[in-house]
Amino acid sequence: MIGPQPRDPGKRPVPVKDCVTCIHLARLRERASTAGDGSAVTDANVRLRRHQGEEHR
């Protein structure tokens, strides 16, 4: 059985305009990126994708 195709993990999710949670997670990602913390960048991307899948579909 073939399920849904995964999103491209290399693409950064784009925050939804005027969504406080999206903006917060994108800011966390940017701070982590500036600090050179790749693990935290990945975590923020995962959280942002999960949030968007639950709230913006």
PDB file of C-alpha atoms in Angstrom:
ATOM      1  CA  MET A   1       0.000   0.000   0.000  1.00  0.00           C
ATOM      2  CA  ILE A   2       1.332   3.406  -0.928  1.00  0.00           C
ATOM      3  CA  GLY A   3       0.645   6.248   1.484  1.00  0.00           C
ATOM      4  CA  PRO A   4       1.029   9.987   1.118  1.00  0.00           C
ATOM      5  CA  GLN A   5       4.335  11.184  -0.215  1.00  0.00           C
ATOM      6  CA  PRO A   6       6.567  12.903   2.360  1.00  0.00           C
ATOM      7  CA  ARG A   7       7.318  16.585   2.062  1.00  0.00           C
ATOM      8  CA  ASP A   8      10.774  17.607   0.928  1.00  0.00           C
ATOM      9  CA  PRO A   9      12.669  17.693   4.232  1.00  0.00           C
ATOM     10  CA  GLY A  10      15.230  20.058   2.721  1.00  0.00           C
ATOM     11  CA  LYS A  11      12.691  22.839   2.241  1.00  0.00           C
ATOM     12  CA  ARG A  12      12.034  25.130   5.155  1.00  0.00           C
ATOM     13  CA  PRO A  13       8.344  25.470   5.995  1.00  0.00           C
ATOM     14  CA  VAL A  14       7.069  29.001   5.470  1.00  0.00           C
ATOM     15  CA  PRO A  15       5.160  30.545   8.390  1.00  0.00           C
ATOM     16  CA  VAL A  16       1.533  31.454   7.739  1.00  0.00           C
ATOM     17  CA  LYS A  17       1.055  35.207   7.808  1.00  0.00           C
ATOM     18  CA  ASP A  18      -0.595  36.486  11.003  1.00  0.00           C
ATOM     19  CA  CYS A  19      -0.321  33.105  12.782  1.00  0.00           C
ATOM     20  CA  VAL A  20       1.298  33.721  16.167  1.00  0.00           C
ATOM     21  CA  THR A  21       2.464  30.111  16.508  1.00  0.00           C
ATOM     22  CA  CYS A  22       4.004  30.002  13.030  1.00  0.00           C
ATOM     23  CA  ILE A  23       5.816  33.277  13.625  1.00  0.00           C
ATOM     24  CA  HIS A  24       7.074  32.118  17.033  1.00  0.00           C
ATOM     25  CA  LEU A  25       8.435  28.854  15.620  1.00  0.00           C
ATOM     26  CA  ALA A  26      10.058  30.640  12.671  1.00  0.00           C
ATOM     27  CA  ARG A  27      11.780  33.026  15.102  1.00  0.00           C
ATOM     28  CA  LEU A  28      13.041  30.093  17.174  1.00  0.00           C
ATOM     29  CA  ARG A  29      14.411  28.576  13.973  1.00  0.00           C
ATOM     30  CA  GLU A  30      16.176  31.791  13.003  1.00  0.00           C
ATOM     31  CA  ARG A  31      17.755  32.181  16.455  1.00  0.00           C
ATOM     32  CA  ALA A  32      18.954  28.580  16.322  1.00  0.00           C
ATOM     33  CA  SER A  33      20.358  29.118  12.836  1.00  0.00           C
ATOM     34  CA  THR A  34      22.195  32.253  13.943  1.00  0.00           C
ATOM     35  CA  ALA A  35      23.650  30.321  16.891  1.00  0.00           C
ATOM     36  CA  GLY A  36      24.763  27.510  14.571  1.00  0.00           C
ATOM     37  CA  ASP A  37      22.509  24.976  16.318  1.00  0.00           C
ATOM     38  CA  GLY A  38      21.442  22.723  13.460  1.00  0.00           C
ATOM     39  CA  SER A  39      19.599  20.349  15.770  1.00  0.00           C
ATOM     40  CA  ALA A  40      17.392  23.155  17.088  1.00  0.00           C
ATOM     41  CA  VAL A  41      16.783  24.358  13.515  1.00  0.00           C
ATOM     42  CA  THR A  42      15.554  20.877  12.604  1.00  0.00           C
ATOM     43  CA  ASP A  43      13.395  20.726  15.738  1.00  0.00           C
ATOM     44  CA  ALA A  44      11.783  24.071  14.883  1.00  0.00           C
ATOM     45  CA  ASN A  45      11.105  22.906  11.312  1.00  0.00           C
ATOM     46  CA  VAL A  46       9.486  19.704  12.583  1.00  0.00           C
ATOM     47  CA  ARG A  47       7.336  21.639  15.059  1.00  0.00           C
ATOM     48  CA  LEU A  48       6.345  24.161  12.382  1.00  0.00           C
ATOM     49  CA  ARG A  49       5.375  21.417   9.906  1.00  0.00           C
ATOM     50  CA  ARG A  50       3.393  19.590  12.595  1.00  0.00           C
ATOM     51  CA  HIS A  51       1.594  22.793  13.607  1.00  0.00           C
ATOM     52  CA  GLN A  52       0.773  23.646  10.001  1.00  0.00           C
ATOM     53  CA  GLY A  53      -0.506  20.131   9.356  1.00  0.00           C
ATOM     54  CA  GLU A  54      -2.818  20.358  12.352  1.00  0.00           C
ATOM     55  CA  GLU A  55      -3.965  23.981  12.088  1.00  0.00           C
ATOM     56  CA  HIS A  56      -3.638  25.129   8.477  1.00  0.00           C
ATOM     57  CA  ARG A  57      -4.932  22.240   6.355  1.00  0.00           C
TER      58      ARG A  57
END
